[in-house]
Amino acid sequence: MITAAPEPRQPAPLAAPRWQQAWRDAVRDPRDLLALLGLGALADRVSDEAAAQFPLRVPRGFVARMRHGDPHDPLLRQVLPLDDEMHPAAGYGLDAVGDGAARTGPGVIQKYRGRALLVATGSCAINCRYCFRRHFPYSDETAARDGWREAVDLIRADMDVEEVLLSGGDPLSLSNAKLAELTDALAGIPHLRRLRIHSRLPVVLPERIDDGLLAWLSGLPWPVTLVIHANHANEFDDAVDAALGRLRGAGVHLLNQAVLLRGVNDDVEALAKLSERGFAAGVLPYYLHQLDRVAGAAHFEVDDDRAKTLHAALAARLSGYLVPRLVREVPGDTGKRPL
């Protein structure tokens, strides 16, 4: 008896990278988030209209750092859509920092001499309610389209550009291959000297700092600075520390920029702990931003007098290198405006 030949074995499908799976598993329903935190009774404070306009998205690892049962948790406040967002406020608009006026090409923003910012993507692993680009037209303005061709051509033609900034959205939401596609194209531009990346992912989704990303960073021909974004010391944990350590091991310089937010970090103790905790993880404080006046974020504002008082108290308490610069971004200025 002749037995039938066995069916050829099909290769197993490649598993998604761990960080992509964690991204997919993010909490997207505000009421699910409150239930996870034992705060179901607060569901009536959720604004379905605000959530429809700017959906909730928060990785479960970040949720795990929130204090269970605490309605005032500073991490929860940054992501929960509330009715406050739907109250119009004078002086708040859709383009708080003048991105539109500084546009020089699709996804390319040039506000300051010597620098070009690329809006690499509209995707983020977390949607922060105070985000100054929450109304940005990402579908029309993304530098990554067409293989970065127009963005790279603009940078090549402008001999004054010495530094490229990757922003978004979050540029590290792109695949390693897509990031390499950009830097391979930029590598042939002789007047580029530095690369800067602005990303919240090392904090909110530390799984993203994988071997492939580190290999890409290690192979770049320029010094690389990665500006993370943490607003409160509780955003750091062992996984974040490990991710930041891996970045430092790849030769990346780490800075932190924070936003001064009412109900999150608007006291000296919180700001001091943020600087100290970040520095313990190898991150140097960089900027403390006054809130960008984007529609939907007015309930986070701290007035300038209080901001200056807090900053002075912080400077009196900490070593100078632990004190971030208190600044505001003003459209048309040649740099961040010190306060």
Short mmCIF file of C-alpha atoms in Angstrom, two decimals:
data_model
loop_
_atom_site.label_atom_id
_atom_site.label_comp_id
_atom_site.label_asym_id
_atom_site.label_seq_id
_atom_site.Cartn_x
_atom_site.Cartn_y
_atom_site.Cartn_z
CA MET A 1 0.00 0.00 0.00
CA ILE A 2 1.36 3.33 -1.00
CA THR A 3 0.70 6.02 1.58
CA ALA A 4 -0.04 9.55 0.51
CA ALA A 5 2.78 12.03 0.76
CA PRO A 6 2.36 14.32 3.75
CA GLU A 7 1.11 17.81 3.08
CA PRO A 8 3.97 20.30 2.93
CA ARG A 9 4.29 22.15 6.19
CA GLN A 10 3.31 25.78 5.93
CA PRO A 11 5.57 28.25 7.69
CA ALA A 12 4.03 29.65 10.84
CA PRO A 13 2.90 33.25 10.48
CA LEU A 14 5.30 35.72 12.01
CA ALA A 15 4.12 36.96 15.36
CA ALA A 16 3.61 40.69 15.70
CA PRO A 17 6.33 42.45 17.68
CA ARG A 18 5.53 42.59 21.37
CA TRP A 19 5.11 46.36 21.32
CA GLN A 20 2.58 46.21 18.50
CA GLN A 21 0.51 43.69 20.43
CA ALA A 22 0.62 45.90 23.51
CA TRP A 23 -0.50 48.79 21.30
CA ARG A 24 -3.47 46.78 20.03
CA ASP A 25 -4.43 45.83 23.57
CA ALA A 26 -4.72 49.48 24.68
CA VAL A 27 -7.85 50.55 26.57
CA ARG A 28 -10.13 52.54 24.27
CA ASP A 29 -13.37 52.90 26.22
CA PRO A 30 -13.40 55.47 29.04
CA ARG A 31 -15.85 53.42 31.08
CA ASP A 32 -13.67 50.32 30.74
CA LEU A 33 -10.76 52.40 32.04
CA LEU A 34 -12.74 53.56 35.05
CA ALA A 35 -13.90 50.01 35.76
CA LEU A 36 -10.30 48.77 35.74
CA LEU A 37 -9.47 51.40 38.35
CA GLY A 38 -12.50 50.72 40.55
CA LEU A 39 -13.96 54.11 39.61
CA GLY A 40 -17.12 53.06 37.81
CA ALA A 41 -19.12 55.60 39.81
CA LEU A 42 -17.35 58.37 37.87
CA ALA A 43 -18.76 57.24 34.54
CA ASP A 44 -21.24 60.11 34.49
CA ARG A 45 -18.29 62.56 34.30
CA VAL A 46 -17.13 61.08 31.00
CA SER A 47 -17.93 63.13 27.92
CA ASP A 48 -18.99 60.92 25.05
CA GLU A 49 -18.79 63.94 22.77
CA ALA A 50 -15.19 64.67 23.78
CA ALA A 51 -14.29 61.00 23.36
CA ALA A 52 -15.86 60.99 19.90
CA GLN A 53 -13.85 64.04 18.84
CA PHE A 54 -10.57 62.79 20.32
CA PRO A 55 -10.79 59.10 21.26
CA LEU A 56 -9.33 57.66 24.41
CA ARG A 57 -6.33 55.41 23.92
CA VAL A 58 -4.07 54.32 26.77
CA PRO A 59 -1.76 51.27 27.01
CA ARG A 60 -2.52 48.86 29.82
CA GLY A 61 0.99 49.20 31.21
CA PHE A 62 0.33 52.89 31.74
CA VAL A 63 -3.04 52.10 33.33
CA ALA A 64 -1.23 49.80 35.78
CA ARG A 65 0.69 52.84 37.07
CA MET A 66 -2.52 54.67 37.97
CA ARG A 67 -3.67 54.54 41.59
CA HIS A 68 -6.63 52.20 41.98
CA GLY A 69 -9.66 53.94 43.43
CA ASP A 70 -8.19 57.44 43.18
CA PRO A 71 -10.36 59.78 41.06
CA HIS A 72 -7.63 62.44 41.26
CA ASP A 73 -4.82 60.24 39.98
CA PRO A 74 -2.47 62.47 37.92
CA LEU A 75 -2.03 59.89 35.18
CA LEU A 76 -5.76 59.28 34.84
CA ARG A 77 -6.43 63.01 34.58
CA GLN A 78 -4.15 63.25 31.55
CA VAL A 79 -6.20 60.79 29.47
CA LEU A 80 -9.83 60.77 30.66
CA PRO A 81 -12.25 62.71 28.38
CA LEU A 82 -14.36 65.01 30.53
CA ASP A 83 -17.21 67.46 29.95
CA ASP A 84 -14.72 70.26 30.69
CA GLU A 85 -13.30 69.78 27.19
CA MET A 86 -16.57 70.86 25.59
CA HIS A 87 -16.68 74.29 27.25
CA PRO A 88 -15.42 76.97 24.83
CA ALA A 89 -12.69 79.21 26.25
CA ALA A 90 -11.51 82.57 24.94
CA GLY A 91 -8.06 82.44 23.42
CA TYR A 92 -8.15 78.70 22.73
CA GLY A 93 -8.12 77.50 19.12
CA LEU A 94 -7.44 74.61 16.77
CA ASP A 95 -3.81 75.53 15.96
CA ALA A 96 -2.37 76.76 19.24
CA VAL A 97 1.29 76.96 18.18
CA GLY A 98 1.12 78.19 14.59
CA ASP A 99 1.97 74.92 12.86
CA GLY A 100 -0.05 75.90 9.80
CA ALA A 101 1.77 79.17 9.22
CA ALA A 102 5.17 77.46 9.60
CA ARG A 103 4.42 74.70 7.09
CA THR A 104 6.93 74.52 4.22
CA GLY A 105 5.77 71.27 2.65
CA PRO A 106 3.65 68.18 3.39
CA GLY A 107 4.35 67.34 7.03
CA VAL A 108 7.32 69.73 7.21
CA ILE A 109 7.30 72.58 9.76
CA GLN A 110 10.11 75.12 10.01
CA LYS A 111 9.71 77.62 12.85
CA TYR A 112 13.29 78.10 13.99
CA ARG A 113 16.51 78.66 12.10
CA GLY A 114 18.58 75.56 11.41
CA ARG A 115 15.85 73.07 12.25
CA ALA A 116 13.17 71.24 10.30
CA LEU A 117 10.41 69.32 12.07
CA LEU A 118 8.84 66.37 10.30
CA VAL A 119 5.34 65.30 11.31
CA ALA A 120 6.18 61.66 10.77
CA THR A 121 2.77 60.17 11.55
CA GLY A 122 -0.53 60.96 13.22
CA SER A 123 -0.45 57.81 15.35
CA CYS A 124 0.17 57.82 19.10
CA ALA A 125 0.04 55.02 21.64
CA ILE A 126 -1.73 57.38 24.05
CA ASN A 127 -4.04 60.32 23.50
CA CYS A 128 -3.23 63.06 26.00
CA ARG A 129 -6.19 65.40 26.48
CA TYR A 130 -4.01 68.54 26.40
CA CYS A 131 -2.28 67.59 23.12
CA PHE A 132 -1.58 70.72 21.07
CA ARG A 133 -2.01 68.71 17.84
CA ARG A 134 -5.32 67.09 18.77
CA HIS A 135 -6.94 68.99 15.86
CA PHE A 136 -4.02 68.66 13.41
CA PRO A 137 -4.97 67.56 9.84
CA TYR A 138 -2.80 64.44 9.84
CA SER A 139 -4.55 62.92 6.83
CA ASP A 140 -3.20 65.77 4.69
CA GLU A 141 0.03 66.60 6.52
CA THR A 142 2.31 63.61 7.06
CA ALA A 143 5.94 63.75 5.97
CA ALA A 144 6.20 59.95 5.61
CA ARG A 145 3.93 59.76 2.59
CA ASP A 146 5.50 58.96 -0.78
CA GLY A 147 8.54 57.52 0.93
CA TRP A 148 9.45 60.85 2.57
CA ARG A 149 10.41 62.17 -0.88
CA GLU A 150 9.09 65.73 -0.62
CA ALA A 151 10.28 66.19 2.96
CA VAL A 152 13.81 64.99 2.17
CA ASP A 153 13.98 67.15 -0.95
CA LEU A 154 13.03 70.23 1.07
CA ILE A 155 15.73 69.53 3.66
CA ARG A 156 18.34 68.83 1.00
CA ALA A 157 17.57 72.15 -0.69
CA ASP A 158 17.85 74.21 2.51
CA MET A 159 21.52 74.49 3.43
CA ASP A 160 20.64 76.15 6.76
CA VAL A 161 19.00 73.00 8.13
CA GLU A 162 21.44 71.25 10.46
CA GLU A 163 18.97 69.35 12.63
CA VAL A 164 15.94 67.24 11.78
CA LEU A 165 13.25 66.70 14.44
CA LEU A 166 10.92 63.73 14.19
CA SER A 167 7.56 64.45 15.77
CA GLY A 168 3.94 63.55 15.21
CA GLY A 169 1.82 61.91 16.48
CA ASP A 170 4.65 59.77 17.71
CA PRO A 171 7.45 58.91 15.29
CA LEU A 172 8.32 55.71 17.17
CA SER A 173 4.89 54.37 16.26
CA LEU A 174 6.40 53.78 12.81
CA SER A 175 8.10 50.48 12.06
CA ASN A 176 11.86 50.21 12.26
CA ALA A 177 11.92 49.71 8.49
CA LYS A 178 9.98 52.93 7.89
CA LEU A 179 12.29 54.89 10.19
CA ALA A 180 15.32 53.45 8.39
CA GLU A 181 13.79 54.46 5.07
CA LEU A 182 13.85 58.08 6.22
CA THR A 183 17.32 58.12 7.74
CA ASP A 184 18.81 56.30 4.76
CA ALA A 185 17.47 59.12 2.58
CA LEU A 186 18.73 61.81 4.97
CA ALA A 187 22.19 60.26 5.26
CA GLY A 188 23.20 61.67 1.89
CA ILE A 189 22.59 65.28 2.97
CA PRO A 190 25.97 66.72 4.00
CA HIS A 191 24.68 69.73 5.96
CA LEU A 192 22.73 67.61 8.49
CA ARG A 193 24.51 67.31 11.83
CA ARG A 194 21.94 66.13 14.36
CA LEU A 195 18.76 64.07 14.67
CA ARG A 196 16.21 64.67 17.39
CA ILE A 197 13.22 62.46 18.16
CA HIS A 198 10.26 63.53 20.28
CA SER A 199 8.45 60.48 21.63
CA ARG A 200 6.18 59.51 24.49
CA LEU A 201 6.51 55.79 23.72
CA PRO A 202 9.53 55.02 25.96
CA VAL A 203 7.30 56.12 28.86
CA VAL A 204 3.83 54.89 27.89
CA LEU A 205 4.85 51.82 25.85
CA PRO A 206 8.41 50.84 26.87
CA GLU A 207 8.06 47.59 24.90
CA ARG A 208 8.71 49.70 21.80
CA ILE A 209 12.41 49.94 22.67
CA ASP A 210 13.22 46.62 21.03
CA ASP A 211 16.40 45.22 19.51
CA GLY A 212 15.51 46.39 16.02
CA LEU A 213 14.97 49.97 17.14
CA LEU A 214 18.22 49.98 19.09
CA ALA A 215 20.11 48.60 16.08
CA TRP A 216 18.67 51.40 13.93
CA LEU A 217 19.64 54.06 16.47
CA SER A 218 23.14 52.67 16.94
CA GLY A 219 23.81 52.75 13.21
CA LEU A 220 22.86 56.37 12.57
CA PRO A 221 25.58 58.74 11.36
CA TRP A 222 24.58 61.67 13.61
CA PRO A 223 24.35 62.29 17.34
CA VAL A 224 20.79 61.42 18.41
CA THR A 225 18.77 63.14 21.11
CA LEU A 226 15.49 61.60 22.22
CA VAL A 227 13.15 63.95 24.06
CA ILE A 228 10.70 61.92 26.12
CA HIS A 229 7.54 63.35 27.59
CA ALA A 230 6.67 62.62 31.21
CA ASN A 231 4.61 64.95 33.39
CA HIS A 232 4.64 63.11 36.71
CA ALA A 233 7.07 60.88 38.58
CA ASN A 234 4.49 58.08 38.71
CA GLU A 235 4.87 57.61 34.96
CA PHE A 236 8.22 55.91 35.61
CA ASP A 237 8.48 52.25 36.63
CA ASP A 238 10.99 49.42 36.22
CA ALA A 239 9.99 48.77 32.60
CA VAL A 240 10.44 52.43 31.70
CA ASP A 241 13.79 52.54 33.50
CA ALA A 242 14.95 49.50 31.53
CA ALA A 243 13.83 51.00 28.21
CA LEU A 244 15.62 54.26 28.94
CA GLY A 245 18.74 52.36 29.98
CA ARG A 246 18.73 50.53 26.64
CA LEU A 247 18.45 53.83 24.80
CA ARG A 248 21.41 55.25 26.71
CA GLY A 249 23.34 52.09 25.90
CA ALA A 250 22.74 52.83 22.22
CA GLY A 251 24.40 56.22 22.65
CA VAL A 252 21.17 58.26 22.71
CA HIS A 253 21.04 61.50 24.73
CA LEU A 254 17.85 61.66 26.80
CA LEU A 255 15.92 64.79 27.75
CA ASN A 256 12.46 65.24 29.24
CA GLN A 257 9.89 67.88 28.42
CA ALA A 258 6.81 68.25 30.57
CA VAL A 259 3.70 70.38 30.46
CA LEU A 260 2.55 72.26 33.54
CA LEU A 261 -0.97 70.90 34.10
CA ARG A 262 -3.53 71.83 36.72
CA GLY A 263 -4.40 68.83 38.83
CA VAL A 264 -1.43 66.83 37.55
CA ASN A 265 1.85 68.49 38.52
CA ASP A 266 1.05 72.05 39.61
CA ASP A 267 2.85 71.89 42.94
CA VAL A 268 6.52 72.04 43.87
CA GLU A 269 6.60 68.54 45.36
CA ALA A 270 5.29 66.94 42.16
CA LEU A 271 7.67 68.91 39.95
CA ALA A 272 10.69 68.14 42.15
CA LYS A 273 9.88 64.43 42.19
CA LEU A 274 9.48 64.44 38.42
CA SER A 275 12.94 65.94 37.90
CA GLU A 276 14.58 63.66 40.46
CA ARG A 277 12.86 60.50 39.23
CA GLY A 278 13.66 61.23 35.62
CA PHE A 279 17.29 61.97 36.40
CA ALA A 280 17.54 58.70 38.34
CA ALA A 281 16.51 57.00 35.09
CA GLY A 282 19.16 58.89 33.13
CA VAL A 283 16.99 61.69 31.73
CA LEU A 284 17.91 65.37 32.03
CA PRO A 285 15.04 67.85 32.56
CA TYR A 286 14.71 70.10 29.50
CA TYR A 287 11.51 72.14 29.24
CA LEU A 288 8.53 72.77 31.46
CA HIS A 289 5.96 74.10 28.99
CA GLN A 290 3.13 76.39 29.82
CA LEU A 291 -0.02 74.88 28.33
CA ASP A 292 -0.51 75.40 24.60
CA ARG A 293 -3.95 76.96 24.27
CA VAL A 294 -5.60 74.31 22.13
CA ALA A 295 -9.38 73.99 22.12
CA GLY A 296 -10.49 71.44 24.70
CA ALA A 297 -7.59 71.90 27.12
CA ALA A 298 -8.45 75.09 29.04
CA HIS A 299 -9.24 73.16 32.25
CA PHE A 300 -5.54 72.23 32.50
CA GLU A 301 -4.24 75.80 32.50
CA VAL A 302 -2.06 77.20 35.30
CA ASP A 303 -1.78 80.98 35.18
CA ASP A 304 1.61 82.55 34.50
CA ASP A 305 2.06 84.09 37.94
CA ARG A 306 1.58 80.75 39.65
CA ALA A 307 3.80 79.04 37.09
CA LYS A 308 6.62 81.49 37.80
CA THR A 309 6.18 81.06 41.56
CA LEU A 310 6.36 77.29 41.22
CA HIS A 311 9.42 77.49 39.00
CA ALA A 312 11.23 79.81 41.41
CA ALA A 313 10.48 77.46 44.30
CA LEU A 314 11.76 74.53 42.24
CA ALA A 315 14.98 76.39 41.47
CA ALA A 316 15.46 77.13 45.17
CA ARG A 317 15.04 73.45 46.01
CA LEU A 318 16.98 71.56 43.33
CA SER A 319 20.43 71.67 41.75
CA GLY A 320 20.42 73.81 38.63
CA TYR A 321 20.74 70.89 36.20
CA LEU A 322 17.51 69.42 37.61
CA VAL A 323 15.47 72.56 36.89
CA PRO A 324 13.79 72.58 33.47
CA ARG A 325 13.36 75.86 31.63
CA LEU A 326 9.88 77.33 32.01
CA VAL A 327 8.76 78.33 28.52
CA ARG A 328 5.79 79.04 26.30
CA GLU A 329 5.61 78.50 22.56
CA VAL A 330 4.41 81.67 20.83
CA PRO A 331 3.68 81.56 17.11
CA GLY A 332 6.17 83.70 15.19
CA ASP A 333 8.87 83.70 17.86
CA THR A 334 12.36 82.56 16.90
CA GLY A 335 12.48 80.10 19.79
CA LYS A 336 10.61 79.03 22.91
CA ARG A 337 9.81 82.11 25.02
CA PRO A 338 11.22 81.96 28.58
CA LEU A 339 8.84 83.00 31.36
#
